[in-house]
């Protein structure tokens, strides 16, 4: 349930890193974006059955 919070931690670390090291910040931002995509696909796959019934009467 709390795995969705991990990308937020990476984004916060990227924001802090951007104050000193631009290369590290870019790496952390791309990691954060990738984790958001992975989390969205993983979480969404559990709801596909429900989503497929939306709009069907």
Short mmCIF file of N, CA and C in Angstrom, two decimals:
data_model
loop_
_atom_site.label_atom_id
_atom_site.label_comp_id
_atom_site.label_asym_id
_atom_site.label_seq_id
_atom_site.Cartn_x
_atom_site.Cartn_y
_atom_site.Cartn_z
N UNK A 1 0.81 -1.18 0.00
CA UNK A 1 0.00 0.00 0.00
C UNK A 1 0.86 1.25 0.00
N UNK A 2 1.97 1.24 0.69
CA UNK A 2 2.79 2.43 0.80
C UNK A 2 3.85 2.53 -0.28
N UNK A 3 3.88 1.58 -1.23
CA UNK A 3 4.90 1.64 -2.27
C UNK A 3 4.70 2.86 -3.17
N UNK A 4 3.50 3.40 -3.22
CA UNK A 4 3.26 4.61 -3.99
C UNK A 4 3.97 5.82 -3.41
N UNK A 5 4.42 5.73 -2.18
CA UNK A 5 5.12 6.83 -1.53
C UNK A 5 6.59 6.86 -1.93
N UNK A 6 7.13 5.76 -2.43
CA UNK A 6 8.55 5.69 -2.79
C UNK A 6 8.91 6.70 -3.88
N UNK A 7 8.11 6.86 -4.95
CA UNK A 7 8.47 7.90 -5.93
C UNK A 7 8.49 9.30 -5.33
N UNK A 8 7.65 9.55 -4.33
CA UNK A 8 7.66 10.86 -3.67
C UNK A 8 8.99 11.07 -2.94
N UNK A 9 9.49 10.02 -2.32
CA UNK A 9 10.79 10.14 -1.65
C UNK A 9 11.90 10.42 -2.65
N UNK A 10 11.86 9.75 -3.82
CA UNK A 10 12.86 10.00 -4.85
C UNK A 10 12.75 11.43 -5.37
N UNK A 11 11.53 11.93 -5.54
CA UNK A 11 11.34 13.29 -6.01
C UNK A 11 11.87 14.30 -4.99
N UNK A 12 11.64 14.04 -3.72
CA UNK A 12 12.16 14.92 -2.68
C UNK A 12 13.69 14.90 -2.68
N UNK A 13 14.27 13.72 -2.81
CA UNK A 13 15.74 13.61 -2.88
C UNK A 13 16.27 14.34 -4.12
N UNK A 14 15.55 14.26 -5.23
CA UNK A 14 15.97 14.96 -6.44
C UNK A 14 15.93 16.46 -6.24
N UNK A 15 14.90 16.94 -5.55
CA UNK A 15 14.80 18.37 -5.29
C UNK A 15 15.96 18.84 -4.43
N UNK A 16 16.32 18.05 -3.44
CA UNK A 16 17.46 18.40 -2.60
C UNK A 16 18.77 18.32 -3.38
N UNK A 17 18.90 17.29 -4.21
CA UNK A 17 20.13 17.11 -4.99
C UNK A 17 20.30 18.21 -6.03
N UNK A 18 19.19 18.75 -6.50
CA UNK A 18 19.28 19.78 -7.54
C UNK A 18 19.93 21.07 -7.01
N UNK A 19 19.99 21.20 -5.70
CA UNK A 19 20.65 22.37 -5.13
C UNK A 19 22.16 22.29 -5.28
N UNK A 20 22.69 21.08 -5.42
CA UNK A 20 24.15 20.92 -5.48
C UNK A 20 24.65 20.21 -6.73
N UNK A 21 23.98 19.14 -7.13
CA UNK A 21 24.51 18.31 -8.21
C UNK A 21 23.43 18.08 -9.25
N UNK A 22 23.57 18.71 -10.39
CA UNK A 22 22.55 18.63 -11.43
C UNK A 22 22.46 17.22 -12.03
N UNK A 23 23.58 16.55 -12.19
CA UNK A 23 23.56 15.20 -12.77
C UNK A 23 22.84 14.22 -11.86
N UNK A 24 23.09 14.31 -10.57
CA UNK A 24 22.40 13.44 -9.62
C UNK A 24 20.91 13.75 -9.58
N UNK A 25 20.58 15.02 -9.68
CA UNK A 25 19.17 15.41 -9.67
C UNK A 25 18.45 14.85 -10.89
N UNK A 26 19.09 14.93 -12.05
CA UNK A 26 18.47 14.37 -13.27
C UNK A 26 18.25 12.87 -13.14
N UNK A 27 19.23 12.18 -12.58
CA UNK A 27 19.09 10.73 -12.38
C UNK A 27 17.94 10.43 -11.42
N UNK A 28 17.85 11.17 -10.34
CA UNK A 28 16.79 10.93 -9.37
C UNK A 28 15.42 11.29 -9.93
N UNK A 29 15.33 12.37 -10.72
CA UNK A 29 14.04 12.73 -11.32
C UNK A 29 13.60 11.66 -12.31
N UNK A 30 14.52 11.15 -13.12
CA UNK A 30 14.14 10.10 -14.08
C UNK A 30 13.76 8.81 -13.36
N UNK A 31 14.45 8.51 -12.26
CA UNK A 31 14.10 7.34 -11.46
C UNK A 31 12.71 7.52 -10.86
N UNK A 32 12.43 8.70 -10.36
CA UNK A 32 11.12 8.98 -9.79
C UNK A 32 10.02 8.83 -10.84
N UNK A 33 10.25 9.37 -12.02
CA UNK A 33 9.26 9.26 -13.10
C UNK A 33 9.05 7.80 -13.49
N UNK A 34 10.13 7.04 -13.56
CA UNK A 34 10.01 5.62 -13.90
C UNK A 34 9.23 4.86 -12.83
N UNK A 35 9.49 5.17 -11.57
CA UNK A 35 8.76 4.50 -10.49
C UNK A 35 7.27 4.85 -10.52
N UNK A 36 6.94 6.07 -10.90
CA UNK A 36 5.53 6.45 -11.01
C UNK A 36 4.86 5.63 -12.11
N UNK A 37 5.54 5.47 -13.23
CA UNK A 37 4.97 4.67 -14.32
C UNK A 37 4.80 3.22 -13.90
N UNK A 38 5.82 2.66 -13.26
CA UNK A 38 5.74 1.26 -12.81
C UNK A 38 4.61 1.10 -11.80
N UNK A 39 4.49 2.03 -10.86
CA UNK A 39 3.44 1.95 -9.86
C UNK A 39 2.06 2.07 -10.50
N UNK A 40 1.92 2.96 -11.47
CA UNK A 40 0.63 3.14 -12.14
C UNK A 40 0.22 1.88 -12.87
N UNK A 41 1.15 1.27 -13.58
CA UNK A 41 0.83 0.03 -14.31
C UNK A 41 0.51 -1.10 -13.33
N UNK A 42 1.31 -1.22 -12.28
CA UNK A 42 1.09 -2.28 -11.30
C UNK A 42 -0.25 -2.09 -10.58
N UNK A 43 -0.50 -0.89 -10.12
CA UNK A 43 -1.73 -0.63 -9.38
C UNK A 43 -2.95 -0.72 -10.29
N UNK A 44 -2.82 -0.21 -11.50
CA UNK A 44 -3.93 -0.25 -12.44
C UNK A 44 -4.29 -1.66 -12.88
N UNK A 45 -3.31 -2.55 -12.91
CA UNK A 45 -3.58 -3.92 -13.34
C UNK A 45 -4.51 -4.63 -12.36
N UNK A 46 -4.52 -4.21 -11.11
CA UNK A 46 -5.41 -4.82 -10.13
C UNK A 46 -6.86 -4.35 -10.29
N UNK A 47 -7.05 -3.26 -11.02
CA UNK A 47 -8.38 -2.70 -11.17
C UNK A 47 -8.95 -2.88 -12.58
N UNK A 48 -8.25 -3.63 -13.43
CA UNK A 48 -8.70 -3.77 -14.81
C UNK A 48 -10.09 -4.41 -14.90
N UNK A 49 -10.36 -5.37 -14.03
CA UNK A 49 -11.68 -6.02 -14.06
C UNK A 49 -12.78 -4.99 -13.78
N UNK A 50 -12.55 -4.13 -12.81
CA UNK A 50 -13.52 -3.09 -12.50
C UNK A 50 -13.62 -2.05 -13.61
N UNK A 51 -12.48 -1.67 -14.15
CA UNK A 51 -12.46 -0.66 -15.19
C UNK A 51 -13.13 -1.13 -16.48
N UNK A 52 -13.06 -2.43 -16.76
CA UNK A 52 -13.68 -2.95 -17.97
C UNK A 52 -15.19 -2.96 -17.89
N UNK A 53 -15.74 -2.88 -16.68
CA UNK A 53 -17.20 -2.86 -16.54
C UNK A 53 -17.77 -1.44 -16.58
N UNK A 54 -16.89 -0.43 -16.51
CA UNK A 54 -17.36 0.95 -16.56
C UNK A 54 -17.96 1.23 -17.94
N UNK A 55 -19.08 1.84 -17.96
CA UNK A 55 -19.73 2.17 -19.21
C UNK A 55 -20.60 1.05 -19.77
N UNK A 56 -20.49 -0.14 -19.21
CA UNK A 56 -21.35 -1.22 -19.68
C UNK A 56 -22.61 -1.27 -18.81
N UNK A 57 -23.75 -1.38 -19.44
CA UNK A 57 -25.01 -1.38 -18.72
C UNK A 57 -25.46 -2.80 -18.60
#
